[in-house]
Amino acid sequence: MAESLLRDLQCRAAKPRAAVYRLRDGGGLFLQVRPTGHKYWQFRYTKPNGRESSIQIGPYPRVTLEQARTARNEHQAAVARGDDPSVLRKQDKARSKIDAARSMTFKQCASKYIEAHEGTWRNVKHTQQWTNTLTTYAYPIIGALRPKDIDTDLVLRVLKPIWLTKNETATRLRGRIENILDAAKVQGLRDGENPARWTGHLDHLLAAPSKVQKPKHHSALPYPEMAAFAKLLQASAGTAARALQFTILTATRTNETLGATWAELDLSVPIWTIPAERMKAKRDHRVPLSQAAVDLLNSLPTKGSEGVVFEGAKEGRPLSNMALLAVLKRMKRSDLTTHGFRSTLRDWTSECTAFPSEVAEMALAHAIRDKTESAYRRGDLFDKRRALMQAWADYIDGELNQADVAISAELEIG
């Protein structure tokens, strides 16, 4: 055994100097004292190729003198065998990482999956939905298990309690579990078929979602009541009420209105161009603004700024996602949803005007489901949509009756 020279008292008493210095303990073990006052154990040795090298053992006093000597003896034995202690340490770290990865639980895999993909999701709410459904339904049953230990029976234990009562949630949860287990397989954390796969697997064990789910539609205001509702809304004070008005006039979605900035608006045309990253279809959407929409924008206190159009309680920040629903609640119309006003426009267009269906669909920024039609349609029917949106605004204001709108539409599109 190497001769030991140091005493613990010397180690504790060693004071920092202007430059690094070492206290020798023998057998290649040194206590390195830095100008900062930090002290580190170091083992110096000769590699098998004859070159001098060193390896850090750890900080003093967290690593005691006796522990440092034990580590020195182990490193000396490795050198005697012809091994390089620094190489052995790297190999140990690599094995530890592999072992840690192989022992990852489903919950840990899920967290990594969400972290890797949340940047591609449209909003924070989507990330929260993933986390909430997994936390509520999956983690209590399979969260602590390794991906390779999860089988079909366990997946069914997660899904069956809510498959019939909350099928939409259960269907999304199944897809999320499937994605996480697929990712785990790519990482070598499991083998075989995915127990959460639907086609050819769970579809034989669970009722089809189409047989369980009941179609849900956003509550919409009947279009004959639109003018009366608009007058009540106009009388409501506050930025949120104006944002709801603007959303109805432009037939846009809540998040599109709340995210609107003055830089997206050109009131000289007038037009509002919503960038692709804020659109559900992921492409720019040009919205022709009616005179009523322009007048509303000109009345806002943020007019002339460069920030958001509909500012919330915090300066420079938009209204919250619940602000427009809160307006409906104050108006004692909790039976309605903001999104439902898009259906009101669609029903009114179909039943009261001569505007073609594709004009209304384009106004709502609906994706063209027919791939052939989508490939050949290059325009966005902007001029026809401008006529539609102006007619809609006039109808809301009570200036056009049903017959007037039909005649107006025929003149515009004829």
Tab-separated table of C-alpha atoms in Angstrom, residues 223-232 234 245 248-249 290-293 295 348 389-401 405:
chain	number	residue	atom	x	y	z
A	223	TYR	CA	-79.725	33.946	-37.246
A	224	PRO	CA	-83.152	35.681	-36.941
A	225	GLU	CA	-82.090	36.717	-33.409
A	226	MET	CA	-78.742	38.110	-34.544
A	227	ALA	CA	-79.702	41.790	-34.862
A	228	ALA	CA	-81.347	41.915	-31.423
A	229	PHE	CA	-78.373	40.173	-29.826
A	230	ALA	CA	-75.956	42.554	-31.568
A	231	LYS	CA	-77.730	45.580	-30.073
A	232	LEU	CA	-77.373	44.143	-26.565
A	234	GLN	CA	-73.104	46.868	-28.500
A	245	GLN	CA	-68.265	41.875	-31.746
A	248	ILE	CA	-68.739	37.800	-34.998
A	249	LEU	CA	-68.221	40.382	-37.742
A	290	SER	CA	-66.684	45.322	-43.348
A	291	GLN	CA	-67.265	48.981	-42.565
A	292	ALA	CA	-68.661	48.004	-39.170
A	293	ALA	CA	-65.457	46.097	-38.371
A	295	ASP	CA	-65.403	51.459	-37.297
A	348	TRP	CA	-77.719	32.503	-42.562
A	389	MET	CA	-68.879	39.982	-44.998
A	390	GLN	CA	-70.373	43.387	-45.746
A	391	ALA	CA	-73.805	41.804	-46.237
A	392	TRP	CA	-73.345	39.931	-42.935
A	393	ALA	CA	-72.447	43.148	-41.125
A	394	ASP	CA	-75.458	44.932	-42.615
A	395	TYR	CA	-77.723	42.043	-41.603
A	396	ILE	CA	-76.380	42.134	-38.056
A	397	ASP	CA	-77.018	45.865	-37.938
A	398	GLY	CA	-80.574	45.303	-39.111
A	399	GLU	CA	-80.055	47.306	-42.303
A	400	LEU	CA	-80.828	44.395	-44.649
A	401	ASN	CA	-83.777	42.077	-44.432
A	405	VAL	CA	-79.542	40.141	-48.755
